[in-house]
PDB file of C-alpha atoms in Angstrom:
ATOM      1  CA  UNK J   1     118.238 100.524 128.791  1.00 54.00           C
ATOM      2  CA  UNK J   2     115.380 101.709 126.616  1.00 63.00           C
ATOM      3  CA  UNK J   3     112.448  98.855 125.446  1.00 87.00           C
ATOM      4  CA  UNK J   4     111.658 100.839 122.592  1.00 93.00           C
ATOM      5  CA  UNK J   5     112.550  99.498 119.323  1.00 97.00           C
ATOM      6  CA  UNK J   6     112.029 100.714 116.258  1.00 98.00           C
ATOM      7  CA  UNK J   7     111.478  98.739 112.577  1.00 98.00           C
ATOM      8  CA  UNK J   8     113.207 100.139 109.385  1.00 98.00           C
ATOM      9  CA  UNK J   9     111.774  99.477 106.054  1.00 97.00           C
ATOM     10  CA  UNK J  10     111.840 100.126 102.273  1.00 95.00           C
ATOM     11  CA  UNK J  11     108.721  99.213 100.040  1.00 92.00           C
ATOM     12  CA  UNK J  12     109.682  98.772  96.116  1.00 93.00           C
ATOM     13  CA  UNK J  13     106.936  98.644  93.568  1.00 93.00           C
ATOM     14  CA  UNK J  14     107.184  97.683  89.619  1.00 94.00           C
ATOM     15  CA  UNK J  15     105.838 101.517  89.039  1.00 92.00           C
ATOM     16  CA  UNK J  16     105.244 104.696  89.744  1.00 89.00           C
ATOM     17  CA  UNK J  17     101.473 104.793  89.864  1.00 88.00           C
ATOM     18  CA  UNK J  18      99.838 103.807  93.294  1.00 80.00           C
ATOM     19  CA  UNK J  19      96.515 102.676  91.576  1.00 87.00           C
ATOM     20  CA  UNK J  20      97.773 100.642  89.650  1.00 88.00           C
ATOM     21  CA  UNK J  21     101.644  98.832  89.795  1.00 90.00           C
ATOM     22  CA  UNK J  22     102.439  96.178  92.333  1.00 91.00           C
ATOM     23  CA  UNK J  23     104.846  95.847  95.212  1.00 92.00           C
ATOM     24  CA  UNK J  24     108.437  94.626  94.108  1.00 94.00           C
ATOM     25  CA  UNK J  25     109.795  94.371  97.171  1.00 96.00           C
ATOM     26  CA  UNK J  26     109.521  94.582 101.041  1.00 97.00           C
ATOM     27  CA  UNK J  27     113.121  95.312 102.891  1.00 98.00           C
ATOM     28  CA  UNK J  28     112.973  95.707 106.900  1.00 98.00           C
ATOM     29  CA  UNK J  29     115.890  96.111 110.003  1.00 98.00           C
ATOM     30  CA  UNK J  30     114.584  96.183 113.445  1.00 98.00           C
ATOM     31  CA  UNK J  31     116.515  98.613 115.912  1.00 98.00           C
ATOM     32  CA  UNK J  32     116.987  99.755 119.564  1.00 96.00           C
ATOM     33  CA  UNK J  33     116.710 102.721 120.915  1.00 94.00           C
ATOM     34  CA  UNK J  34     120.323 103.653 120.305  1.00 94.00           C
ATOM     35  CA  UNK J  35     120.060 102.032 116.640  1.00 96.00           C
ATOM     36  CA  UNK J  36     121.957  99.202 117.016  1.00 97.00           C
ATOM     37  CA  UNK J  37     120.178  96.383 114.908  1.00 97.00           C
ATOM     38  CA  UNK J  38     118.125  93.397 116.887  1.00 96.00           C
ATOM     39  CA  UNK J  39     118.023  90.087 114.980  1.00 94.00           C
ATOM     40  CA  UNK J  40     118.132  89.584 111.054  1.00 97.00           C
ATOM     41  CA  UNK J  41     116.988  92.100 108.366  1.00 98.00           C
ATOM     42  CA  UNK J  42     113.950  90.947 106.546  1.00 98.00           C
ATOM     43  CA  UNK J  43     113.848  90.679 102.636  1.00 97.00           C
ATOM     44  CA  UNK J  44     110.599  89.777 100.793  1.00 97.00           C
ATOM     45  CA  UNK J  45     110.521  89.518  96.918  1.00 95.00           C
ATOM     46  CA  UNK J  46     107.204  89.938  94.948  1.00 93.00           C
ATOM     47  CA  UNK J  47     106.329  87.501  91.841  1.00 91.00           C
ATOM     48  CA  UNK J  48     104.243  89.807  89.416  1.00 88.00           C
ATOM     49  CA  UNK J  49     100.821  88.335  87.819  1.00 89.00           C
ATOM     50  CA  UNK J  50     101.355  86.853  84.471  1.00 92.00           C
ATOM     51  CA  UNK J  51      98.879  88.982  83.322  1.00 91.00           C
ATOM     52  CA  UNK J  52     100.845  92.190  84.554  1.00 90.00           C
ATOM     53  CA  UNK J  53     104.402  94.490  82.744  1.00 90.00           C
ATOM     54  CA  UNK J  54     106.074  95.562  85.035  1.00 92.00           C
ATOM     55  CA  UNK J  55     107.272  99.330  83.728  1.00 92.00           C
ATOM     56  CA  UNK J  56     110.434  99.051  82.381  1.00 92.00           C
ATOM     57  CA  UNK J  57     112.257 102.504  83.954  1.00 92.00           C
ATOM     58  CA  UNK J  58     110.957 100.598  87.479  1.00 90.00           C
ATOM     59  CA  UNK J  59     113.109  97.845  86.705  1.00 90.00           C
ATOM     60  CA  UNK J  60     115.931  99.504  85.908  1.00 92.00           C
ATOM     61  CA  UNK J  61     116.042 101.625  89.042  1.00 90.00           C
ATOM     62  CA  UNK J  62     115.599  98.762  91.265  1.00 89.00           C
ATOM     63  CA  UNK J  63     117.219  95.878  89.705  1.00 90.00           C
ATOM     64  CA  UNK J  64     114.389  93.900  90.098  1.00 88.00           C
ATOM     65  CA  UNK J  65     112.813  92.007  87.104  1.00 81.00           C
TER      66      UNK J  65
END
């Protein structure tokens, strides 16, 4: 049996421009070798400043508002 694992994720962010929009969302799964998950998936939700607008076409995509 392998040791090597290998970690899965998905970063979400309330735009399109790097510079300037904010992460959304952090998803991750941890795997084996033979990619058969290892322990619980990770989910992390990001509360925007008050003084930030999200970009509307963002939030549709994800879902996340």
């Amino acid at each position: 049996m392998s040791s090597h694992t290998f970690l899965w994720h998905d970063y979400e962010t309330f735009g399109a421009n790097t510079r300037r929009d904010r992460p959304a969302q952090f998803a991750a799964i941890r795997t084996d070798a033979e990619l058969n998950e290892i322990g619980e998936p990770v989910m992390l939700y990001c509360k925007p400043a008050n003084d930030y607008l999200p970009d509307p076409q963002s939030c549709l995509i994800t879902g996340i508002t």
